[in-house]
mmCIF file of C-alpha atoms in Angstrom:
data_model
loop_
_atom_site.group_PDB
_atom_site.id
_atom_site.type_symbol
_atom_site.label_atom_id
_atom_site.label_comp_id
_atom_site.label_asym_id
_atom_site.label_seq_id
_atom_site.Cartn_x
_atom_site.Cartn_y
_atom_site.Cartn_z
ATOM 1 C CA UNK K 576 28.588 -49.313 65.453
ATOM 2 C CA UNK K 577 31.975 -47.940 66.375
ATOM 3 C CA UNK K 578 30.767 -46.751 69.791
ATOM 4 C CA UNK K 579 29.346 -50.215 70.439
ATOM 5 C CA UNK K 580 32.501 -51.924 69.155
ATOM 6 C CA UNK K 581 34.625 -49.840 71.496
ATOM 7 C CA UNK K 582 32.532 -51.016 74.478
ATOM 8 C CA UNK K 583 32.586 -54.646 73.255
ATOM 9 C CA UNK K 584 34.723 -57.133 75.207
ATOM 10 C CA UNK K 585 34.711 -59.819 72.498
ATOM 11 C CA UNK K 586 36.808 -57.921 69.977
ATOM 12 C CA UNK K 587 38.527 -59.695 67.098
ATOM 13 C CA UNK K 588 39.649 -58.409 63.717
ATOM 14 C CA UNK K 589 39.303 -59.742 60.164
ATOM 15 C CA UNK K 590 40.771 -58.671 56.843
ATOM 16 C CA UNK K 591 37.392 -57.240 55.799
ATOM 17 C CA UNK K 592 36.965 -55.319 59.060
ATOM 18 C CA UNK K 593 40.468 -53.965 58.792
ATOM 19 C CA UNK K 594 39.988 -52.887 55.163
ATOM 20 C CA UNK K 595 36.844 -50.998 56.207
ATOM 21 C CA UNK K 596 38.476 -49.547 59.321
ATOM 22 C CA UNK K 597 41.392 -48.158 57.337
ATOM 23 C CA UNK K 598 38.922 -46.182 55.182
ATOM 24 C CA UNK K 599 36.957 -45.012 58.248
ATOM 25 C CA UNK K 600 37.361 -41.375 59.323
ATOM 26 C CA UNK K 601 35.873 -41.859 62.795
ATOM 27 C CA UNK K 602 38.788 -43.803 64.208
ATOM 28 C CA UNK K 603 39.144 -44.303 67.952
ATOM 29 C CA UNK K 604 40.741 -47.058 69.997
ATOM 30 C CA UNK K 605 39.800 -48.944 73.163
ATOM 31 C CA UNK K 606 41.819 -51.324 75.312
ATOM 32 C CA UNK K 607 39.803 -54.270 74.021
ATOM 33 C CA UNK K 608 40.329 -53.222 70.401
ATOM 34 C CA UNK K 609 44.011 -52.791 71.026
ATOM 35 C CA UNK K 610 44.334 -56.177 72.755
ATOM 36 C CA UNK K 611 42.682 -57.795 69.724
ATOM 37 C CA UNK K 612 44.758 -55.752 67.251
ATOM 38 C CA UNK K 613 47.961 -56.892 68.933
ATOM 39 C CA UNK K 614 46.973 -60.525 68.265
ATOM 40 C CA UNK K 615 45.969 -59.738 64.652
ATOM 41 C CA UNK K 616 48.265 -60.919 61.840
ATOM 42 C CA UNK K 617 46.747 -58.674 59.159
ATOM 43 C CA UNK K 618 48.125 -55.391 60.460
ATOM 44 C CA UNK K 619 48.214 -52.262 58.304
ATOM 45 C CA UNK K 620 48.149 -48.586 59.193
ATOM 46 C CA UNK K 621 46.392 -45.507 57.807
ATOM 47 C CA UNK K 622 46.716 -41.815 58.615
ATOM 48 C CA UNK K 623 43.395 -41.890 60.452
ATOM 49 C CA UNK K 624 44.447 -44.912 62.516
ATOM 50 C CA UNK K 625 47.738 -43.258 63.356
ATOM 51 C CA UNK K 626 46.046 -39.997 64.387
ATOM 52 C CA UNK K 627 43.760 -41.962 66.722
ATOM 53 C CA UNK K 628 46.633 -44.091 68.045
ATOM 54 C CA UNK K 629 48.568 -40.964 68.980
ATOM 55 C CA UNK K 630 45.683 -39.797 71.198
ATOM 56 C CA UNK K 631 45.364 -43.248 72.788
ATOM 57 C CA UNK K 632 46.655 -43.715 76.359
ATOM 58 C CA UNK K 633 46.653 -47.516 76.183
ATOM 59 C CA UNK K 634 49.588 -47.906 73.803
ATOM 60 C CA UNK K 635 51.361 -51.255 73.413
ATOM 61 C CA UNK K 636 53.260 -52.747 70.499
ATOM 62 C CA UNK K 637 53.336 -56.217 68.950
ATOM 63 C CA UNK K 638 55.603 -57.820 66.364
ATOM 64 C CA UNK K 639 52.828 -57.568 63.764
ATOM 65 C CA UNK K 640 52.139 -53.913 64.518
ATOM 66 C CA UNK K 641 55.820 -53.103 64.327
ATOM 67 C CA UNK K 642 56.236 -54.946 61.020
ATOM 68 C CA UNK K 643 53.354 -52.893 59.606
ATOM 69 C CA UNK K 644 54.623 -49.628 61.106
ATOM 70 C CA UNK K 645 58.040 -50.098 59.527
ATOM 71 C CA UNK K 646 56.348 -50.273 56.095
ATOM 72 C CA UNK K 647 54.149 -47.234 56.870
ATOM 73 C CA UNK K 648 54.988 -43.922 55.187
ATOM 74 C CA UNK K 649 52.893 -41.765 57.548
ATOM 75 C CA UNK K 650 55.186 -42.067 60.556
ATOM 76 C CA UNK K 651 54.806 -39.721 63.512
ATOM 77 C CA UNK K 652 55.571 -40.166 67.194
ATOM 78 C CA UNK K 653 53.807 -39.175 70.418
ATOM 79 C CA UNK K 654 54.958 -39.343 74.026
ATOM 80 C CA UNK K 655 52.619 -42.279 74.674
ATOM 81 C CA UNK K 656 53.889 -44.176 71.636
ATOM 82 C CA UNK K 657 57.481 -43.554 72.661
ATOM 83 C CA UNK K 658 56.845 -44.712 76.247
ATOM 84 C CA UNK K 659 55.359 -47.951 74.869
ATOM 85 C CA UNK K 660 58.137 -48.383 72.292
ATOM 86 C CA UNK K 661 60.787 -48.135 75.015
ATOM 87 C CA UNK K 662 59.204 -51.126 76.813
ATOM 88 C CA UNK K 663 58.955 -53.122 73.551
ATOM 89 C CA UNK K 664 61.429 -55.969 72.972
ATOM 90 C CA UNK K 665 60.797 -56.251 69.218
ATOM 91 C CA UNK K 666 62.421 -52.974 68.175
ATOM 92 C CA UNK K 667 63.333 -52.363 64.534
ATOM 93 C CA UNK K 668 63.872 -49.148 62.574
ATOM 94 C CA UNK K 669 62.910 -47.915 59.116
ATOM 95 C CA UNK K 670 63.782 -44.790 57.118
ATOM 96 C CA UNK K 671 60.306 -43.369 57.794
ATOM 97 C CA UNK K 672 60.527 -44.054 61.535
ATOM 98 C CA UNK K 673 63.934 -42.407 61.666
ATOM 99 C CA UNK K 674 62.700 -39.317 59.782
ATOM 100 C CA UNK K 675 59.878 -38.973 62.311
ATOM 101 C CA UNK K 676 62.150 -39.648 65.292
ATOM 102 C CA UNK K 677 64.618 -36.961 64.217
ATOM 103 C CA UNK K 678 61.786 -34.385 64.279
ATOM 104 C CA UNK K 679 60.480 -35.680 67.632
ATOM 105 C CA UNK K 680 61.142 -33.583 70.773
ATOM 106 C CA UNK K 681 60.372 -36.379 73.249
ATOM 107 C CA UNK K 682 63.479 -38.466 72.542
ATOM 108 C CA UNK K 683 64.636 -41.154 74.976
ATOM 109 C CA UNK K 684 66.502 -44.420 74.421
ATOM 110 C CA UNK K 685 66.133 -48.002 75.662
ATOM 111 C CA UNK K 686 68.449 -51.015 75.396
ATOM 112 C CA UNK K 687 66.165 -52.594 72.781
ATOM 113 C CA UNK K 688 66.016 -49.415 70.721
ATOM 114 C CA UNK K 689 69.778 -49.059 70.874
ATOM 115 C CA UNK K 690 70.377 -52.689 69.851
ATOM 116 C CA UNK K 691 68.095 -52.152 66.848
ATOM 117 C CA UNK K 692 69.674 -48.778 65.985
ATOM 118 C CA UNK K 693 73.143 -50.333 65.921
ATOM 119 C CA UNK K 694 71.955 -52.770 63.227
ATOM 120 C CA UNK K 695 70.240 -49.970 61.254
ATOM 121 C CA UNK K 696 71.859 -48.823 58.000
ATOM 122 C CA UNK K 697 69.966 -45.523 57.771
ATOM 123 C CA UNK K 698 71.679 -43.786 60.694
ATOM 124 C CA UNK K 699 71.360 -40.016 61.167
ATOM 125 C CA UNK K 700 71.485 -37.806 64.258
ATOM 126 C CA UNK K 701 69.513 -34.801 65.503
ATOM 127 C CA UNK K 702 70.066 -32.440 68.447
ATOM 128 C CA UNK K 703 67.207 -34.098 70.363
ATOM 129 C CA UNK K 704 68.561 -37.600 69.745
ATOM 130 C CA UNK K 705 72.035 -36.522 70.822
ATOM 131 C CA UNK K 706 70.736 -34.856 74.000
ATOM 132 C CA UNK K 707 68.918 -38.100 74.888
ATOM 133 C CA UNK K 708 71.907 -40.290 73.928
ATOM 134 C CA UNK K 709 74.202 -38.299 76.236
ATOM 135 C CA UNK K 710 71.923 -39.162 79.195
ATOM 136 C CA UNK K 711 71.716 -42.838 78.131
ATOM 137 C CA UNK K 712 73.566 -45.427 80.243
ATOM 138 C CA UNK K 713 73.421 -48.216 77.650
ATOM 139 C CA UNK K 714 75.772 -46.702 75.070
ATOM 140 C CA UNK K 715 77.339 -48.782 72.293
ATOM 141 C CA UNK K 716 78.635 -47.800 68.861
ATOM 142 C CA UNK K 717 78.352 -49.328 65.394
ATOM 143 C CA UNK K 718 79.978 -48.536 62.039
ATOM 144 C CA UNK K 719 76.727 -46.956 60.803
ATOM 145 C CA UNK K 720 76.318 -44.820 63.916
ATOM 146 C CA UNK K 721 79.925 -43.668 63.710
ATOM 147 C CA UNK K 722 79.632 -42.799 60.014
ATOM 148 C CA UNK K 723 76.583 -40.646 60.826
ATOM 149 C CA UNK K 724 78.182 -39.116 63.935
ATOM 150 C CA UNK K 725 81.246 -38.014 61.949
ATOM 151 C CA UNK K 726 78.946 -35.972 59.656
ATOM 152 C CA UNK K 727 77.032 -34.530 62.635
ATOM 153 C CA UNK K 728 77.641 -30.866 63.511
ATOM 154 C CA UNK K 729 76.126 -31.071 67.007
ATOM 155 C CA UNK K 730 78.896 -33.181 68.566
ATOM 156 C CA UNK K 731 79.171 -33.483 72.347
ATOM 157 C CA UNK K 732 80.530 -36.218 74.603
ATOM 158 C CA UNK K 733 79.354 -37.829 77.841
ATOM 159 C CA UNK K 734 81.062 -40.246 80.227
ATOM 160 C CA UNK K 735 78.866 -43.120 78.972
ATOM 161 C CA UNK K 736 79.564 -42.325 75.319
ATOM 162 C CA UNK K 737 83.288 -42.155 75.987
ATOM 163 C CA UNK K 738 83.302 -45.451 77.920
ATOM 164 C CA UNK K 739 81.585 -47.111 74.942
ATOM 165 C CA UNK K 740 83.849 -45.393 72.385
ATOM 166 C CA UNK K 741 86.952 -46.761 74.133
ATOM 167 C CA UNK K 742 85.639 -50.319 73.586
ATOM 168 C CA UNK K 743 84.723 -49.591 69.931
ATOM 169 C CA UNK K 744 86.893 -51.166 67.215
ATOM 170 C CA UNK K 745 85.662 -48.915 64.389
ATOM 171 C CA UNK K 746 87.263 -45.696 65.634
ATOM 172 C CA UNK K 747 87.604 -42.693 63.319
ATOM 173 C CA UNK K 748 87.799 -38.978 64.022
ATOM 174 C CA UNK K 749 86.302 -35.882 62.404
ATOM 175 C CA UNK K 750 86.923 -32.156 62.957
ATOM 176 C CA UNK K 751 83.611 -31.850 64.845
ATOM 177 C CA UNK K 752 84.386 -34.836 67.086
ATOM 178 C CA UNK K 753 87.847 -33.483 67.843
ATOM 179 C CA UNK K 754 86.519 -29.998 68.696
ATOM 180 C CA UNK K 755 84.054 -31.596 71.124
ATOM 181 C CA UNK K 756 86.701 -33.956 72.560
ATOM 182 C CA UNK K 757 89.078 -31.055 73.274
ATOM 183 C CA UNK K 758 86.336 -29.397 75.394
ATOM 184 C CA UNK K 759 85.507 -32.712 77.131
ATOM 185 C CA UNK K 760 86.645 -33.164 80.763
ATOM 186 C CA UNK K 761 86.247 -36.952 80.859
ATOM 187 C CA UNK K 762 89.180 -37.790 78.558
ATOM 188 C CA UNK K 763 90.724 -41.269 78.414
ATOM 189 C CA UNK K 764 92.512 -43.113 75.603
ATOM 190 C CA UNK K 765 92.368 -46.626 74.159
ATOM 191 C CA UNK K 766 94.476 -48.466 71.579
ATOM 192 C CA UNK K 767 91.702 -48.092 68.979
ATOM 193 C CA UNK K 768 91.314 -44.378 69.635
ATOM 194 C CA UNK K 769 95.062 -43.846 69.419
ATOM 195 C CA UNK K 770 95.363 -45.831 66.175
ATOM 196 C CA UNK K 771 92.630 -43.631 64.665
ATOM 197 C CA UNK K 772 94.127 -40.422 66.071
ATOM 198 C CA UNK K 773 97.511 -41.204 64.505
ATOM 199 C CA UNK K 774 95.816 -41.311 61.069
ATOM 200 C CA UNK K 775 93.848 -38.095 61.767
ATOM 201 C CA UNK K 776 94.935 -34.885 60.031
ATOM 202 C CA UNK K 777 93.006 -32.509 62.312
ATOM 203 C CA UNK K 778 95.135 -32.958 65.449
ATOM 204 C CA UNK K 779 94.876 -30.501 68.363
ATOM 205 C CA UNK K 780 95.572 -30.908 72.092
ATOM 206 C CA UNK K 781 93.850 -29.816 75.298
ATOM 207 C CA UNK K 782 94.850 -30.013 78.979
ATOM 208 C CA UNK K 783 92.382 -32.874 79.554
ATOM 209 C CA UNK K 784 93.669 -34.825 76.547
ATOM 210 C CA UNK K 785 97.257 -34.310 77.637
ATOM 211 C CA UNK K 786 96.560 -35.386 81.234
ATOM 212 C CA UNK K 787 94.923 -38.590 79.923
ATOM 213 C CA UNK K 788 97.680 -39.172 77.346
ATOM 214 C CA UNK K 789 100.338 -38.933 80.098
ATOM 215 C CA UNK K 790 98.641 -41.857 81.905
ATOM 216 C CA UNK K 791 98.236 -43.886 78.672
ATOM 217 C CA UNK K 792 100.367 -47.021 78.259
ATOM 218 C CA UNK K 793 99.853 -47.313 74.491
ATOM 219 C CA UNK K 794 101.747 -44.162 73.511
ATOM 220 C CA UNK K 795 102.775 -43.620 69.887
ATOM 221 C CA UNK K 796 103.360 -40.497 67.826
ATOM 222 C CA UNK K 797 102.439 -39.341 64.318
ATOM 223 C CA UNK K 798 103.601 -36.361 62.242
ATOM 224 C CA UNK K 799 100.245 -34.617 62.751
ATOM 225 C CA UNK K 800 100.283 -35.227 66.518
ATOM 226 C CA UNK K 801 103.827 -33.889 66.777
ATOM 227 C CA UNK K 802 103.032 -30.779 64.720
ATOM 228 C CA UNK K 803 100.072 -30.034 67.017
ATOM 229 C CA UNK K 804 102.076 -30.833 70.156
ATOM 230 C CA UNK K 805 104.812 -28.373 69.106
ATOM 231 C CA UNK K 806 102.185 -25.579 69.095
ATOM 232 C CA UNK K 807 100.656 -26.725 72.401
ATOM 233 C CA UNK K 808 101.203 -24.525 75.495
ATOM 234 C CA UNK K 809 100.276 -27.188 78.039
ATOM 235 C CA UNK K 810 103.277 -29.480 77.423
ATOM 236 C CA UNK K 811 104.238 -32.147 79.955
ATOM 237 C CA UNK K 812 106.084 -35.442 79.612
ATOM 238 C CA UNK K 813 105.553 -38.917 81.072
ATOM 239 C CA UNK K 814 107.673 -42.080 80.964
ATOM 240 C CA UNK K 815 105.339 -43.635 78.375
ATOM 241 C CA UNK K 816 105.418 -40.534 76.182
ATOM 242 C CA UNK K 817 109.195 -40.357 76.399
ATOM 243 C CA UNK K 818 109.632 -44.062 75.592
ATOM 244 C CA UNK K 819 107.512 -43.564 72.459
ATOM 245 C CA UNK K 820 109.295 -40.317 71.531
ATOM 246 C CA UNK K 821 112.714 -41.994 71.718
ATOM 247 C CA UNK K 822 111.556 -44.518 69.075
ATOM 248 C CA UNK K 823 110.155 -41.727 66.869
ATOM 249 C CA UNK K 824 112.070 -40.900 63.670
ATOM 250 C CA UNK K 825 110.520 -37.494 62.871
ATOM 251 C CA UNK K 826 111.658 -35.574 65.967
ATOM 252 C CA UNK K 827 111.294 -31.777 66.230
ATOM 253 C CA UNK K 828 111.471 -29.447 69.209
ATOM 254 C CA UNK K 829 109.559 -26.346 70.248
ATOM 255 C CA UNK K 830 110.058 -23.871 73.106
ATOM 256 C CA UNK K 831 107.091 -25.330 74.976
ATOM 257 C CA UNK K 832 108.372 -28.893 74.553
ATOM 258 C CA UNK K 833 111.840 -27.847 75.677
ATOM 259 C CA UNK K 834 110.489 -26.095 78.800
ATOM 260 C CA UNK K 835 108.588 -29.254 79.733
ATOM 261 C CA UNK K 836 111.566 -31.490 78.949
ATOM 262 C CA UNK K 837 113.823 -29.359 81.209
ATOM 263 C CA UNK K 838 111.455 -30.027 84.142
ATOM 264 C CA UNK K 839 111.152 -33.755 83.321
ATOM 265 C CA UNK K 840 112.759 -36.275 85.708
ATOM 266 C CA UNK K 841 112.776 -39.145 83.224
ATOM 267 C CA UNK K 842 115.328 -37.665 80.781
ATOM 268 C CA UNK K 843 117.016 -39.895 78.201
ATOM 269 C CA UNK K 844 118.430 -39.247 74.743
ATOM 270 C CA UNK K 845 118.190 -41.027 71.387
ATOM 271 C CA UNK K 846 119.897 -40.496 68.006
ATOM 272 C CA UNK K 847 116.726 -38.978 66.545
ATOM 273 C CA UNK K 848 116.270 -36.627 69.492
ATOM 274 C CA UNK K 849 119.902 -35.552 69.283
ATOM 275 C CA UNK K 850 119.728 -34.917 65.525
ATOM 276 C CA UNK K 851 116.700 -32.689 66.065
ATOM 277 C CA UNK K 852 118.257 -30.951 69.071
ATOM 278 C CA UNK K 853 121.405 -30.075 67.099
ATOM 279 C CA UNK K 854 119.205 -28.263 64.519
ATOM 280 C CA UNK K 855 117.144 -26.559 67.244
ATOM 281 C CA UNK K 856 117.634 -22.813 67.821
ATOM 282 C CA UNK K 857 115.974 -22.721 71.239
ATOM 283 C CA UNK K 858 118.670 -24.681 73.127
ATOM 284 C CA UNK K 859 118.673 -24.685 76.932
ATOM 285 C CA UNK K 860 119.927 -27.135 79.522
ATOM 286 C CA UNK K 861 118.689 -28.479 82.851
ATOM 287 C CA UNK K 862 120.426 -30.576 85.487
ATOM 288 C CA UNK K 863 118.431 -33.666 84.515
ATOM 289 C CA UNK K 864 119.174 -33.164 80.812
ATOM 290 C CA UNK K 865 122.877 -32.737 81.511
ATOM 291 C CA UNK K 866 123.002 -35.861 83.713
ATOM 292 C CA UNK K 867 121.376 -37.846 80.890
ATOM 293 C CA UNK K 868 123.632 -36.259 78.261
ATOM 294 C CA UNK K 869 126.759 -37.288 80.205
ATOM 295 C CA UNK K 870 125.562 -40.939 80.114
ATOM 296 C CA UNK K 871 124.640 -40.693 76.385
ATOM 297 C CA UNK K 872 126.784 -42.596 73.857
ATOM 298 C CA UNK K 873 125.685 -40.607 70.805
ATOM 299 C CA UNK K 874 127.262 -37.275 71.824
ATOM 300 C CA UNK K 875 127.712 -34.486 69.270
ATOM 301 C CA UNK K 876 127.661 -30.729 69.636
ATOM 302 C CA UNK K 877 126.256 -27.842 67.669
ATOM 303 C CA UNK K 878 126.963 -24.103 67.915
ATOM 304 C CA UNK K 879 123.616 -23.537 69.600
ATOM 305 C CA UNK K 880 124.172 -26.321 72.133
ATOM 306 C CA UNK K 881 127.638 -25.050 72.929
ATOM 307 C CA UNK K 882 126.428 -21.469 73.345
ATOM 308 C CA UNK K 883 123.690 -22.666 75.692
ATOM 309 C CA UNK K 884 126.118 -24.846 77.610
ATOM 310 C CA UNK K 885 128.524 -21.983 78.335
ATOM 311 C CA UNK K 886 125.756 -19.671 79.554
ATOM 312 C CA UNK K 887 124.038 -22.474 81.510
ATOM 313 C CA UNK K 888 123.163 -21.967 85.194
ATOM 314 C CA UNK K 889 125.471 -23.518 87.776
ATOM 315 C CA UNK K 890 124.163 -26.984 88.633
ATOM 316 C CA UNK K 891 124.206 -28.235 92.174
#
């Protein structure tokens, strides 16, 4: 009967046929059966049906099939199912689907899948999903995705992910994200990223981050950022960084910062900078610093500054 049904062009389904089919161990699918199944409102799945569906080359999805699949506990994925799912406009996710997807090696993403994933509360990541996401051009972020990503140990960044992250309002950072970001060559900054970074306790700097930060118009500083910057060997200054630093109340200096400041053309002084400089043991002067100091209204001297001034090089 099944062999005949598979060859039959007049396929329809009923509740009774479906109930019997679900119990049937000899499950196979044909294009005609599938076309009828897609129109069927009484969709349910069994392990046998799923095993047969996985071997089927004629995979398509319907709203009814998807609604049934989401309720199904026996979720598994095949390459054919995934290829069909990617073309499907009615994408939704369930816990069971996600569990199966995480174990799946054939991961790829579509716009529809991503839109559905963003609305999904059960977000988790796997290496395979991340590898596919990095190649994906349609990147967006949601609160749920970010919460899961922060717990993820397999963090990496791509240009597309970064472009989407910059537009994201729900920015937060984790140690793993920061470690990956420091190794990332495609660094840029946004207001949201900076606001999150300022609250982050795990601050570290890289050349790429510093180069991007120097071009950033939204510069602000935090205690954690300053502590990390003081230990950073790749110090450079920009106008925006300096403007923010001058407004900063918790100023400290390091040898690396001082070396960079000495080479900086945009030198200016503030009360906070001067207070920190007076307490600084690593005092040195440059022509630019001296020119700015001469124009500075808040002049005071310390022993260290005076000692450095008297052994300073001769300025042109």
